[in-house]
PDB file of C-alpha atoms in Angstrom:
ATOM      1  CA  GLU A 634     118.642  81.964 123.435  1.00 62.00           C
ATOM      2  CA  GLU A 635     115.995  83.264 121.129  1.00 72.00           C
ATOM      3  CA  ILE A 636     114.731  86.719 122.047  1.00 77.00           C
ATOM      4  CA  LYS A 637     110.994  87.502 121.005  1.00 84.00           C
ATOM      5  CA  ILE A 638     109.549  90.707 119.890  1.00 91.00           C
ATOM      6  CA  GLN A 639     106.122  91.511 119.426  1.00 95.00           C
ATOM      7  CA  LEU A 640     104.737  94.025 116.639  1.00 97.00           C
ATOM      8  CA  SER A 641     101.239  95.987 117.176  1.00 97.00           C
ATOM      9  CA  PRO A 642      99.401  96.701 115.440  1.00 98.00           C
ATOM     10  CA  ASN A 643      99.976  94.405 112.318  1.00 98.00           C
ATOM     11  CA  PRO A 644      99.069  95.440 109.596  1.00 98.00           C
ATOM     12  CA  THR A 645      99.636  98.850 110.386  1.00 97.00           C
ATOM     13  CA  SER A 646      98.633 102.101 109.068  1.00 97.00           C
ATOM     14  CA  GLY A 647     101.760 104.103 109.792  1.00 94.00           C
ATOM     15  CA  GLN A 648     102.591 103.611 113.415  1.00 96.00           C
ATOM     16  CA  LEU A 649     104.296 100.511 114.902  1.00 97.00           C
ATOM     17  CA  THR A 650     104.930  99.802 118.204  1.00 96.00           C
ATOM     18  CA  ILE A 651     108.200  97.065 118.789  1.00 94.00           C
ATOM     19  CA  VAL A 652     108.147  95.526 122.007  1.00 93.00           C
ATOM     20  CA  SER A 653     110.872  93.582 123.182  1.00 87.00           C
ATOM     21  CA  GLU A 654     111.823  90.805 125.921  1.00 79.00           C
ATOM     22  CA  LEU A 655     115.423  92.549 125.410  1.00 73.00           C
ATOM     23  CA  LEU A 656     116.152  96.134 126.599  1.00 71.00           C
ATOM     24  CA  LEU A 657     116.685  97.785 123.310  1.00 70.00           C
ATOM     25  CA  GLN A 658     119.643 100.113 124.373  1.00 74.00           C
ATOM     26  CA  ASN A 659     122.690 100.198 121.673  1.00 82.00           C
ATOM     27  CA  THR A 660     120.312  98.423 119.232  1.00 89.00           C
ATOM     28  CA  ASN A 661     119.400  99.478 115.601  1.00 93.00           C
ATOM     29  CA  ILE A 662     115.919  98.899 114.468  1.00 95.00           C
ATOM     30  CA  LEU A 663     116.317  98.081 110.625  1.00 97.00           C
ATOM     31  CA  ILE A 664     113.324  98.405 108.096  1.00 97.00           C
ATOM     32  CA  TYR A 665     113.637  96.676 105.138  1.00 98.00           C
ATOM     33  CA  SER A 666     111.155  96.212 102.053  1.00 97.00           C
ATOM     34  CA  ASN A 667     109.991  92.607 100.779  1.00 95.00           C
ATOM     35  CA  THR A 668     112.828  92.513  98.501  1.00 96.00           C
ATOM     36  CA  GLY A 669     115.519  93.186 101.248  1.00 96.00           C
ATOM     37  CA  GLN A 670     115.956  96.710 100.103  1.00 98.00           C
ATOM     38  CA  LEU A 671     117.141  98.643 103.448  1.00 98.00           C
ATOM     39  CA  ILE A 672     114.713 101.779 103.974  1.00 97.00           C
ATOM     40  CA  SER A 673     115.564 102.835 107.189  1.00 96.00           C
ATOM     41  CA  THR A 674     117.802 102.655 110.387  1.00 96.00           C
ATOM     42  CA  ILE A 675     117.077 103.793 113.304  1.00 93.00           C
ATOM     43  CA  PRO A 676     119.220 103.835 116.469  1.00 91.00           C
ATOM     44  CA  VAL A 677     117.882 103.058 120.055  1.00 87.00           C
ATOM     45  CA  VAL A 678     120.163 104.987 122.452  1.00 78.00           C
ATOM     46  CA  GLN A 679     117.677 105.048 125.620  1.00 81.00           C
ATOM     47  CA  ARG A 680     117.083 101.816 127.625  1.00 82.00           C
ATOM     48  CA  THR A 681     113.744 100.980 126.877  1.00 84.00           C
ATOM     49  CA  GLU A 682     111.509  97.730 126.075  1.00 87.00           C
ATOM     50  CA  ILE A 683     109.252  99.465 123.933  1.00 90.00           C
ATOM     51  CA  GLN A 684     109.891 101.420 120.686  1.00 91.00           C
ATOM     52  CA  GLU A 685     107.416 103.334 118.518  1.00 94.00           C
ATOM     53  CA  VAL A 686     108.030 103.763 115.195  1.00 94.00           C
ATOM     54  CA  ASN A 687     106.892 105.935 112.675  1.00 95.00           C
ATOM     55  CA  LEU A 688     106.229 104.576 109.014  1.00 96.00           C
ATOM     56  CA  ASP A 689     103.800 107.056 108.051  1.00 95.00           C
ATOM     57  CA  ASN A 690     106.060 107.793 104.777  1.00 95.00           C
ATOM     58  CA  LEU A 691     105.950 104.297 103.410  1.00 96.00           C
ATOM     59  CA  PRO A 692     103.349 103.122 100.886  1.00 96.00           C
ATOM     60  CA  ASN A 693     101.136 100.064 101.695  1.00 97.00           C
ATOM     61  CA  GLY A 694     102.922  96.538 101.457  1.00 97.00           C
ATOM     62  CA  ALA A 695     104.997  94.076 103.320  1.00 98.00           C
ATOM     63  CA  TYR A 696     108.088  94.864 105.181  1.00 98.00           C
ATOM     64  CA  PHE A 697     110.395  93.415 107.828  1.00 98.00           C
ATOM     65  CA  VAL A 698     111.701  94.740 110.881  1.00 97.00           C
ATOM     66  CA  GLN A 699     115.458  93.724 112.077  1.00 95.00           C
ATOM     67  CA  LEU A 700     116.268  94.220 115.705  1.00 92.00           C
ATOM     68  CA  ARG A 701     120.320  94.043 115.694  1.00 91.00           C
ATOM     69  CA  SER A 702     122.891  94.668 118.695  1.00 87.00           C
ATOM     70  CA  ASP A 703     126.273  93.520 119.436  1.00 86.00           C
ATOM     71  CA  THR A 704     124.736  89.920 120.385  1.00 85.00           C
ATOM     72  CA  HIS A 705     121.470  89.693 119.057  1.00 85.00           C
ATOM     73  CA  SER A 706     119.383  89.712 115.548  1.00 90.00           C
ATOM     74  CA  ILE A 707     115.754  89.425 115.410  1.00 92.00           C
ATOM     75  CA  VAL A 708     113.797  89.686 112.059  1.00 95.00           C
ATOM     76  CA  GLU A 709     109.809  89.904 112.024  1.00 96.00           C
ATOM     77  CA  PRO A 710     107.568  90.695 109.078  1.00 97.00           C
ATOM     78  CA  PHE A 711     104.859  93.487 109.220  1.00 98.00           C
ATOM     79  CA  ILE A 712     102.606  94.872 106.695  1.00 98.00           C
ATOM     80  CA  ILE A 713     101.328  98.688 106.016  1.00 98.00           C
ATOM     81  CA  VAL A 714      97.802  99.185 105.207  1.00 97.00           C
ATOM     82  CA  LYS A 715      96.221 102.637 104.814  1.00 93.00           C
TER      83      LYS A 715
END
């Protein structure tokens, strides 16, 4: 079963909202550069379908967000433009 996530706004200027069909409890949000370097790991501990991620510290460019739990792994691209 494929889980869909929605990133908005995309492109973003620094604040990214992740909306998931899956409850994000016990999930890690991983942010990667376009070269595959892990930039940030954000644990999600509360039961939620919406997670706000502050990326103000990252420069303009292309990135990937991965939602990873014990049972699922979802990767989506996003762009930062300030």
